[in-house]
Short mmCIF file of C-alpha atoms in Angstrom, two decimals:
data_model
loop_
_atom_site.label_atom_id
_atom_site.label_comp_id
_atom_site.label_asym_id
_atom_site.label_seq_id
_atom_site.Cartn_x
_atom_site.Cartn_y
_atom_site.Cartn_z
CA UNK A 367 1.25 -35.71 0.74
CA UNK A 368 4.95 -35.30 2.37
CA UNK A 369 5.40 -34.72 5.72
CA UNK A 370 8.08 -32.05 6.09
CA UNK A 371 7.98 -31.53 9.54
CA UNK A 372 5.52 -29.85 12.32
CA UNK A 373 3.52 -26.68 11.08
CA UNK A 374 4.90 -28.24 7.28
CA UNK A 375 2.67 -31.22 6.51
CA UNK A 376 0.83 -31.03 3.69
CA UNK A 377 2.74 -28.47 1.94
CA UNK A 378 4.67 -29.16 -1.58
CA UNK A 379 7.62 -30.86 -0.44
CA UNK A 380 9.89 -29.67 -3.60
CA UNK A 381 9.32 -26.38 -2.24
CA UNK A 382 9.33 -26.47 1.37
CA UNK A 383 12.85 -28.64 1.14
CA UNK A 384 14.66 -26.51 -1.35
CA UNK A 385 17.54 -24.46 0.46
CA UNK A 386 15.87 -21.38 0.03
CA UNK A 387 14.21 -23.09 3.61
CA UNK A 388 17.16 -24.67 4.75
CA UNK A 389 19.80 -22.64 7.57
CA UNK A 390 22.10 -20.97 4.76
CA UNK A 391 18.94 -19.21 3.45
CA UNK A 392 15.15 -18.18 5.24
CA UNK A 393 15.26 -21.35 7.80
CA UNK A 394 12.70 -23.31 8.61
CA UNK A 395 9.48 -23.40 11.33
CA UNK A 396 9.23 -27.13 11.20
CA UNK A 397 9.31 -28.44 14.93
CA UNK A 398 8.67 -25.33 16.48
CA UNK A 399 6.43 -25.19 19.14
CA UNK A 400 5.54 -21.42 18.28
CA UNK A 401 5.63 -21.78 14.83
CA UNK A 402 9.19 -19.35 14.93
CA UNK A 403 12.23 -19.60 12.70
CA UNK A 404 14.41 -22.38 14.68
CA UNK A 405 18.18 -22.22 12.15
CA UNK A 406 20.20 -20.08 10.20
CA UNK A 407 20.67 -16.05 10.71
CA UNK A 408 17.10 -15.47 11.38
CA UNK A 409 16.71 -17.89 13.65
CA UNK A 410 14.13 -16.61 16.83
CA UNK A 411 13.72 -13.37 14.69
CA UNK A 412 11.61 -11.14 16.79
CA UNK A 413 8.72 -8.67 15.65
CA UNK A 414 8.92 -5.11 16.80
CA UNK A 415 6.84 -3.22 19.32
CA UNK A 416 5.31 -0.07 19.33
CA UNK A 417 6.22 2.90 21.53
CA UNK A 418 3.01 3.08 23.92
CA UNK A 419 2.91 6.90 23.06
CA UNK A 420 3.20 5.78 19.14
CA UNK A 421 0.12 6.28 16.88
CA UNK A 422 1.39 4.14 14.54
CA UNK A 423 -1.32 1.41 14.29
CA UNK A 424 -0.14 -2.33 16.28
CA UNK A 425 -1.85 -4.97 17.38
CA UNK A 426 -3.19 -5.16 20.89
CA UNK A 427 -0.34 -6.87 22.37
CA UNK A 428 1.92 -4.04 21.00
CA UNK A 429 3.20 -5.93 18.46
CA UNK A 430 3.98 -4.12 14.63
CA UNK A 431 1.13 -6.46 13.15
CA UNK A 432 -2.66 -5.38 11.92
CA UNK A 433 -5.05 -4.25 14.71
CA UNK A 434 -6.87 -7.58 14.17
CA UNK A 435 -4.03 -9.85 14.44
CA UNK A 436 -4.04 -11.41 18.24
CA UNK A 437 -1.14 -13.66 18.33
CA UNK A 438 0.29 -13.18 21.59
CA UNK A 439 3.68 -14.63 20.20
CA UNK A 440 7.00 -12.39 19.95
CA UNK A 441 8.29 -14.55 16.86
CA UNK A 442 8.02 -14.50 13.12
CA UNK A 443 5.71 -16.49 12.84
CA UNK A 444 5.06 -19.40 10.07
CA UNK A 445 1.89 -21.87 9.37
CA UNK A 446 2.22 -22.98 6.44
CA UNK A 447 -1.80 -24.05 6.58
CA UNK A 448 -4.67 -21.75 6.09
CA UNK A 449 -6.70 -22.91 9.25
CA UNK A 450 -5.86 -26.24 8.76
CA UNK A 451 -5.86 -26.42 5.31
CA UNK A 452 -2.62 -27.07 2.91
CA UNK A 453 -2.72 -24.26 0.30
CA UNK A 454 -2.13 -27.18 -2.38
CA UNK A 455 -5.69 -28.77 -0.98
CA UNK A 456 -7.33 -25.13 -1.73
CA UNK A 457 -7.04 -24.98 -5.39
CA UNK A 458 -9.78 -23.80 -7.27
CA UNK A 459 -9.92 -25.52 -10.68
CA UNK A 460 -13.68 -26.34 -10.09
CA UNK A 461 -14.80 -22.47 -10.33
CA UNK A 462 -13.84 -20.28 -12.75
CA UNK A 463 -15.12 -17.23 -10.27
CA UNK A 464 -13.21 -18.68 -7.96
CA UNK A 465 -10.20 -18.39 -9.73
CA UNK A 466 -10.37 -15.23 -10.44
CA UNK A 467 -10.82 -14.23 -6.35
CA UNK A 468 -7.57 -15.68 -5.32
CA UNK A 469 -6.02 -19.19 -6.36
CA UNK A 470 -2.98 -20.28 -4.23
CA UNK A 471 -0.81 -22.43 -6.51
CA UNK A 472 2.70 -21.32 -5.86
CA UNK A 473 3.92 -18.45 -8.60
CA UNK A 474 5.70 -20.38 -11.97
CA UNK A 475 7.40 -19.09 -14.87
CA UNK A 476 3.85 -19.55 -16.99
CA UNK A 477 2.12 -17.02 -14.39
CA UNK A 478 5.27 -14.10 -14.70
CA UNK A 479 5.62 -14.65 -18.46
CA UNK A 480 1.21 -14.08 -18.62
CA UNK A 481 1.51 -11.01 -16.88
CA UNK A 482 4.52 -9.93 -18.61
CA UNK A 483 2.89 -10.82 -22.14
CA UNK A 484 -0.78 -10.77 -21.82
CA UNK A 485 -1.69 -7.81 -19.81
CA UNK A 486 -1.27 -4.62 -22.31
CA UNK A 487 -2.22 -1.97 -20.10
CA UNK A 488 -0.78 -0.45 -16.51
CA UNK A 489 -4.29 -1.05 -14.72
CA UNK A 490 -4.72 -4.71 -15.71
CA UNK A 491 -0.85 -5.53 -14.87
CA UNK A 492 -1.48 -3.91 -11.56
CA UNK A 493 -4.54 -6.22 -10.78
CA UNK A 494 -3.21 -9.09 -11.78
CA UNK A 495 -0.02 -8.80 -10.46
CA UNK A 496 -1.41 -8.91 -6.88
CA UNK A 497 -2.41 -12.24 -6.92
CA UNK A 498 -1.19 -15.65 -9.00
CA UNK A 499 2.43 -13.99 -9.46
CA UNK A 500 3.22 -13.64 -6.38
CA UNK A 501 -0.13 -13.39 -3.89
CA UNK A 502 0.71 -17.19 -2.78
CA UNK A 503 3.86 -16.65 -2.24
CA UNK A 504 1.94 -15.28 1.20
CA UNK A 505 -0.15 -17.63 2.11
CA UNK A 506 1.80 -20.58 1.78
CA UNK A 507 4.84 -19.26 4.43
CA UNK A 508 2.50 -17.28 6.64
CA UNK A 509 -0.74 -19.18 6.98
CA UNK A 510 -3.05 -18.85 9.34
CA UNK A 511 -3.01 -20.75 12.70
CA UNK A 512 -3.63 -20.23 16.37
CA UNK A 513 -6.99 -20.85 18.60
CA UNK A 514 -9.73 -22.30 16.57
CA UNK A 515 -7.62 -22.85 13.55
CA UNK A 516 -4.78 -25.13 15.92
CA UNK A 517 -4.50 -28.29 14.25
CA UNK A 518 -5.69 -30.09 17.76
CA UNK A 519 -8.90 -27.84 17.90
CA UNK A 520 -12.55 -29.15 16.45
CA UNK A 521 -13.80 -25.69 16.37
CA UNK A 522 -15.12 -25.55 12.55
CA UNK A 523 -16.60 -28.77 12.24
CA UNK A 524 -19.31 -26.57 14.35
CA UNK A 525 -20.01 -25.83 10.73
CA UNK A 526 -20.78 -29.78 9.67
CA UNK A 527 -24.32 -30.08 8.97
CA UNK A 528 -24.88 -25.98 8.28
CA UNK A 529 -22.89 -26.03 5.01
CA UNK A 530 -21.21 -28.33 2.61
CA UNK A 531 -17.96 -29.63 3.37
CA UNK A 532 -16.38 -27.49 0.34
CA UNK A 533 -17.70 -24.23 1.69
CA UNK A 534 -16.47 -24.45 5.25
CA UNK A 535 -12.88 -25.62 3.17
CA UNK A 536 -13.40 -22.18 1.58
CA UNK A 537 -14.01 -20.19 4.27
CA UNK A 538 -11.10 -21.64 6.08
CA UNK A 539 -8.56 -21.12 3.50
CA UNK A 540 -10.02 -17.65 3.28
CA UNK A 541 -10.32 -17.44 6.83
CA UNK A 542 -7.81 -13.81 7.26
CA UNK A 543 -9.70 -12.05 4.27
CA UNK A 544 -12.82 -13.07 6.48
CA UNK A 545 -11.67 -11.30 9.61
CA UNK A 546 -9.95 -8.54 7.79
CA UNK A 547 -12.79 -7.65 6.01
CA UNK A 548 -15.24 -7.53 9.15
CA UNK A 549 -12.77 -5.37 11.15
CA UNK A 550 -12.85 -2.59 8.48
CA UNK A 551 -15.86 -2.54 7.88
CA UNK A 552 -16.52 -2.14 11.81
CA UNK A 553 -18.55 -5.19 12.99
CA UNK A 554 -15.54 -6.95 14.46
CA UNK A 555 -13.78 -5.24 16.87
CA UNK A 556 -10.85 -6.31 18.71
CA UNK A 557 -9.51 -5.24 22.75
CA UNK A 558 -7.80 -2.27 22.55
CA UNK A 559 -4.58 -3.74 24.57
CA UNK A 560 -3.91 -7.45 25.19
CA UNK A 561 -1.33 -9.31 28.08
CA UNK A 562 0.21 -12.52 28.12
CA UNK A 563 -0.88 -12.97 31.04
CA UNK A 564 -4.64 -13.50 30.25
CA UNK A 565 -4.21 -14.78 26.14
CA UNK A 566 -7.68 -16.55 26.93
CA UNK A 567 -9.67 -12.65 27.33
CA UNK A 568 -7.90 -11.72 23.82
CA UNK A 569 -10.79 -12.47 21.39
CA UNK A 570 -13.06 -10.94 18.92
CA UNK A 571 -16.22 -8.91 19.85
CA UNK A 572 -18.93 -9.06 17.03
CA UNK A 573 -20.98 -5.83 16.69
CA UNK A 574 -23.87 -7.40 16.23
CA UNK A 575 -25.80 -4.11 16.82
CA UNK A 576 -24.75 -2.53 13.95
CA UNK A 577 -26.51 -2.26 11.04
CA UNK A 578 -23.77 -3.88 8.87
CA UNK A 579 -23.35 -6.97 10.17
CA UNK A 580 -25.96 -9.27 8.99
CA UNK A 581 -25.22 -7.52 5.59
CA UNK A 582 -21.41 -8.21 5.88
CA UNK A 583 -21.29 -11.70 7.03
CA UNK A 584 -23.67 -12.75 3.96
CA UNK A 585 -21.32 -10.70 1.63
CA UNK A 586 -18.38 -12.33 2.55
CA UNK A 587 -20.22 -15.48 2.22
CA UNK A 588 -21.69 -15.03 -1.03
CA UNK A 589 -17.92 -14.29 -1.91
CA UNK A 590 -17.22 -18.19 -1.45
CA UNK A 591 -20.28 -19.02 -3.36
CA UNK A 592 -22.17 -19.74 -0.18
CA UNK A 593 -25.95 -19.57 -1.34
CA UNK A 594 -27.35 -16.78 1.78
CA UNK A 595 -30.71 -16.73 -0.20
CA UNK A 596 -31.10 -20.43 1.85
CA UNK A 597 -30.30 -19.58 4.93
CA UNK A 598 -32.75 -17.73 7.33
CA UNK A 599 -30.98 -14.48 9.25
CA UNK A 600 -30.92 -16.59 12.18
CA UNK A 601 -28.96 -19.27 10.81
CA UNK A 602 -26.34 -16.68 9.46
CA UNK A 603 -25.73 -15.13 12.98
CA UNK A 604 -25.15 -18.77 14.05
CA UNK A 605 -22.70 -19.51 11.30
CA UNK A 606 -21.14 -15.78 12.18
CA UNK A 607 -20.61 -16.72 15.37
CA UNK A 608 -18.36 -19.88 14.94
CA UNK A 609 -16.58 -17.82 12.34
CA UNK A 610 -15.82 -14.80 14.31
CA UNK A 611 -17.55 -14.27 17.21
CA UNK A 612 -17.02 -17.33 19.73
CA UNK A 613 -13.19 -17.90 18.59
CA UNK A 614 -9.83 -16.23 17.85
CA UNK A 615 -6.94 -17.04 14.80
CA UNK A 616 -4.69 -14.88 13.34
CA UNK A 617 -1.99 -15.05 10.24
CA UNK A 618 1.02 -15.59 10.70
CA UNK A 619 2.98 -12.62 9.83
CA UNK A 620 3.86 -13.16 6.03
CA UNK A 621 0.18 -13.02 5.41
CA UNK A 622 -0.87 -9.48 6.96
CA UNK A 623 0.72 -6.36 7.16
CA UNK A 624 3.58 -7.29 9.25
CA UNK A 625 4.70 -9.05 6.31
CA UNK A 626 8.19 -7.25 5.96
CA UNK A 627 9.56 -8.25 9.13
CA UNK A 628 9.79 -11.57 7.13
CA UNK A 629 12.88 -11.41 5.31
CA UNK A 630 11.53 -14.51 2.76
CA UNK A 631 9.11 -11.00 2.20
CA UNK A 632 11.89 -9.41 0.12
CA UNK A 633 12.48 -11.50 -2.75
CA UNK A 634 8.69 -11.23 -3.62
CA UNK A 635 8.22 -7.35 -4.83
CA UNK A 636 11.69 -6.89 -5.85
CA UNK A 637 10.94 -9.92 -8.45
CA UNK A 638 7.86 -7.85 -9.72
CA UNK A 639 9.80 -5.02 -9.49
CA UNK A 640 12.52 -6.47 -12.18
CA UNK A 641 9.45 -8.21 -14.64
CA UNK A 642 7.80 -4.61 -14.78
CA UNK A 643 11.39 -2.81 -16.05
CA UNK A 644 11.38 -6.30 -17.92
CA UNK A 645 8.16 -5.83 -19.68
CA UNK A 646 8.81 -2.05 -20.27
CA UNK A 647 11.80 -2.93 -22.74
CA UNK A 648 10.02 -5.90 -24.24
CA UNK A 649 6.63 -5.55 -24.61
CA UNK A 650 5.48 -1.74 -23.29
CA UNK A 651 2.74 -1.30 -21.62
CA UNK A 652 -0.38 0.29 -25.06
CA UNK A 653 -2.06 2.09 -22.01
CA UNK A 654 -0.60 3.91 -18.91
CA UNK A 655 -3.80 5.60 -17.42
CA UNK A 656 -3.56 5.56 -13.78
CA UNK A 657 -7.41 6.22 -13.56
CA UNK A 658 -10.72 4.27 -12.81
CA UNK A 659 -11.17 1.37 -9.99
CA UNK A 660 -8.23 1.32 -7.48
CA UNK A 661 -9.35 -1.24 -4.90
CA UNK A 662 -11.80 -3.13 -4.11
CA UNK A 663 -13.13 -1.39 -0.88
CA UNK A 664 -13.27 2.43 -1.03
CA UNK A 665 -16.76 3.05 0.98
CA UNK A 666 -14.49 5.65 3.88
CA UNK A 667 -10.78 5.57 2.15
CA UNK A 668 -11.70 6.81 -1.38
CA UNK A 669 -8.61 4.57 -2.06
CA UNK A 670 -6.06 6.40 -0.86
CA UNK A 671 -2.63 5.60 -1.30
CA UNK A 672 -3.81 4.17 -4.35
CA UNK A 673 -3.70 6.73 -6.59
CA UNK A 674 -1.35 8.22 -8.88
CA UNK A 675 -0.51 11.40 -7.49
CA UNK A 676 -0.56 10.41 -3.62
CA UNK A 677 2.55 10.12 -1.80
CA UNK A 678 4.42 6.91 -0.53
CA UNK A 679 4.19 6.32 3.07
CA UNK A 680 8.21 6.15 2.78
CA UNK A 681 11.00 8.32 1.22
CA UNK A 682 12.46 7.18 -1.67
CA UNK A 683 16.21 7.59 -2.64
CA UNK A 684 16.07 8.50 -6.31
CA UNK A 685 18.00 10.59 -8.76
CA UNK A 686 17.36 14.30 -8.55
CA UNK A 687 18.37 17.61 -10.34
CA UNK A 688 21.96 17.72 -11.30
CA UNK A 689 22.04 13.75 -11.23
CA UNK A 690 22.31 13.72 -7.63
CA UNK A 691 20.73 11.16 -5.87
CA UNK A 692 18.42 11.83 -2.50
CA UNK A 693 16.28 10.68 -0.27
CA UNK A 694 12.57 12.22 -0.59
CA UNK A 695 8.82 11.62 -0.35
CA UNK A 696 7.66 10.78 -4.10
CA UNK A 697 4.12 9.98 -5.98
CA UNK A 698 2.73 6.57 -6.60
CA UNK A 699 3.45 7.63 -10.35
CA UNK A 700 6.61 9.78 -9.76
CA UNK A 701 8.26 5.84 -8.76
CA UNK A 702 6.76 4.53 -11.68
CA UNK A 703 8.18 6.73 -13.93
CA UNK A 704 11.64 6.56 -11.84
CA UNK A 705 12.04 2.72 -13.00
CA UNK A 706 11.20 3.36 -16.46
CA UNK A 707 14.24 2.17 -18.65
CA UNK A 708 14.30 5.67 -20.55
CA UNK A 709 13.80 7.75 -17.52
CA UNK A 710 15.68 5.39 -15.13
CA UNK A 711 16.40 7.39 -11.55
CA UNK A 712 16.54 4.66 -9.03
CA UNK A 713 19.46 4.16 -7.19
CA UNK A 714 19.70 0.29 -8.08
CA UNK A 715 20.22 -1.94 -11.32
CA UNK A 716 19.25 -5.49 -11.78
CA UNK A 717 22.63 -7.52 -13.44
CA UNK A 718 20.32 -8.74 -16.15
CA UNK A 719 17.19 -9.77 -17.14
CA UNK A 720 17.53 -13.59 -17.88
CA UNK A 721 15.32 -16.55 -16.39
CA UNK A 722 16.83 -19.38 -17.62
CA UNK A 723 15.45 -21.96 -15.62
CA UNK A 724 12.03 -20.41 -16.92
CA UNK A 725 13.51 -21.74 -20.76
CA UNK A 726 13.88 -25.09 -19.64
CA UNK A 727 10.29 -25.49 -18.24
CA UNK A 728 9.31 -24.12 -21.95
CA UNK A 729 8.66 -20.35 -21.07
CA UNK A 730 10.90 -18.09 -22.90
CA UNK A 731 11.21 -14.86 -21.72
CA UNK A 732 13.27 -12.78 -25.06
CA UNK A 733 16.64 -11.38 -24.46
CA UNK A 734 16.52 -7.71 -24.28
CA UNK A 735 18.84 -7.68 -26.99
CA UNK A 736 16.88 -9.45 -29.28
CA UNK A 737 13.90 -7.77 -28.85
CA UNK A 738 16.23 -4.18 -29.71
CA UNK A 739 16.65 -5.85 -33.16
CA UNK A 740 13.29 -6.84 -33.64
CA UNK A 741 11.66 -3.78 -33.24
CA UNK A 742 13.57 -3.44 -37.12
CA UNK A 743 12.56 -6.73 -38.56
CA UNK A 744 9.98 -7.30 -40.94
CA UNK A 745 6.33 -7.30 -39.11
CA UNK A 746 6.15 -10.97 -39.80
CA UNK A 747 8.93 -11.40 -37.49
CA UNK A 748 7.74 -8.88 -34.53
CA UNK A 749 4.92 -10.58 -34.26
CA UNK A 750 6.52 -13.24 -32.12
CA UNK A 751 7.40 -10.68 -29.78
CA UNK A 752 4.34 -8.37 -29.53
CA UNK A 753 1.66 -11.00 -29.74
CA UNK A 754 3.28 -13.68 -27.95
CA UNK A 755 1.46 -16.82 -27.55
CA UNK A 756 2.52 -18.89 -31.28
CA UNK A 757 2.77 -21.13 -30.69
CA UNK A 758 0.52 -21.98 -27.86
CA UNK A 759 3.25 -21.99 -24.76
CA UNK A 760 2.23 -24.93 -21.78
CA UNK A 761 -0.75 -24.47 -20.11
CA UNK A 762 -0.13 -21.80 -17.03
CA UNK A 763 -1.78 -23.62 -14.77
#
């Protein structure tokens, strides 16, 4: 394993080195004492605060993070660990099931031309593109770090001797889904307002009263292929409470919603973005239904937001009647339809849609061009481009 610096050990070297982490790009957290930028533009980069008669949702320090994130810290914030763990230590070619939770080996050329060429319809692209194309991305600059999960603290070796070694590996590197998942579903609460001035009274509060709880922890569990059905209820609540209860973490901020105020954030979606108006001139999607599951946890938000007729959260600056472009609140689908090549109304282009570097690591991605002749050719001849996969590219993993 390289040692890249402070907050950086452990993590793939040939990434962490490039200049996209050097000063004339994103800079680099190595050395910091707060885990913040330290060179280049963003350097000390600061995360907003709420007005205190805002009901826009902050953490309890004020911050413009989740409700459940407690760092106390002003900065960006970077880990580069997951609790301790390297993201390249948490890979999860032992479980299939696994795998298809969350895996956190950094996005490649093999895992955009998959989702580009083996998903056919709009709901399957949509699910996968949340996680191997660009989920990591996330977890390996924001991490997650502070008070049990410091790299000085012993807290989760409270864990030795009540679970395998692998499973308390798990639950660490899945630490923030952990958390995030217990404060919606309301058996983790967190103080409604937090000072600097007393970091140590910032913590979790389980509910243990409610009726949930015993049924949540042993969900999430399960999730990481703990086996509950060995454990007696009391032994849960014990494991519960070094998880959640008698400690405090939190992401750092490119792994929770504060996630914009990251500017390596930007890059991410906007890469999607391009494959999807990619994909639509290449290989179209054979179904567009926006219909059926929408997320994963619906029990008091029916999904919203997720569906195809429910407004952004944000205007939009699109084309409009007359070809005049505006600013204006627009449908899930209405952008979808927006950045369709045949109905394009955004109000930016991409120069081209070439990955060459992808060709010399043995994933070619067609040239628009070609594929506009092909759609003539004999069938013989298509059938490189609309059942890709002849022969067998490298393995994507």
């Amino acid at each position: 394993k390289a040692k890249v610096g402070a907050g950086e050990e452990g993590v793939d070297s040939s990434i962490m080195k490039t200049e996209l982490f050097g000063e004339a790009w994103f800079g680099s957290a190595a050395g910091s004492e707060h885990h913040a930028i330290t060179n280049g533009r963003f350097a000390g980069q600061q995360v907003g605060k709420a007005d205190a008669s805002s009901s826009v949702p902050h953490s309890p320090y004020g911050y413009l993070r989740a409700p459940w994130n407690l760092n106390p810290s002003p900065y960006v914030t970077r880990y580069h660990k997951l609790c301790g763990v390297a993201p390249n230590e948490a890979y999860y070619d032992d479980s299939a099931e696994l795998k298809k939770l969350t895996d956190y080996k950094w996005p490649t050329c093999g895992a955009h031309w998959k989702l580009t060429f083996g998903e056919k319809t709009w709901s399957d692209w949509v699910w996968a593109s949340s996680y191997m194309p660009h989920g990591p991305v996330h977890a390996w600059l924001g991490g997650v770090g502070g008070g049990g999960c410091d790299e000085e603290s012993h807290h989760f070796k409270k864990l030795v001797g009540l679970m395998s070694s692998r499973h308390i590996k798990l639950i660490r590197t899945n630490i923030f889904g952990f958390l995030k998942n217990a404060w919606r579903n309301k058996v983790v609460e967190t103080p409604k307002s937090c000072s600097a001035d007393a970091i140590e009274d910032c913590v979790f509060k389980c509910r243990k009263e409610s009726d949930k709880f015993l049924s949540t922890i042993k969900t999430s569990l399960s999730q990481w292929e703990v086996e509950v059905e060995n454990y007696d209820n009391k032994t849960i609540l014990e494991i519960a409470d070094i998880i959640l209860c008698d400690t405090v973490y939190w992401p750092g901020d490119h792994l929770e919603a504060a996630s914009p105020v990251e500017a390596s954030f930007w890059p991410i979606h906007p890469t999607l973005d391009r494959l999807l108006q990619y994909k639509s001139l290449v290989f179209p999607f054979k179904s567009t239904d926006w219909s059926g599951q929408l997320c994963t946890s619906s029990s008091t938000t029916n999904c919203k937001g997720h569906h195809a007729g429910d407004l952004t959260l944000w205007p939009t600056v699109g084309m409009g009647a007359g070809g005049v472009y505006k600013k204006a609140y627009r449908t899930n689908q209405e952008i979808r339809e927006a950045i369709r090549p045949d109905s394009y109304a955004m109000s930016y282009v991409y120069e081209n849609f070439k990955w060459p570097h992808c060709s010399q690591a043995g994933w070619t991605f067609t040239a628009v061009d070609e594929t506009e002749k092909e759609m003539n050719a004999p069938k013989s001849v298509q059938h490189q481009i609309y059942n890709p996969g002849t022969p067998t590219p490298p393995n994507i993993y």
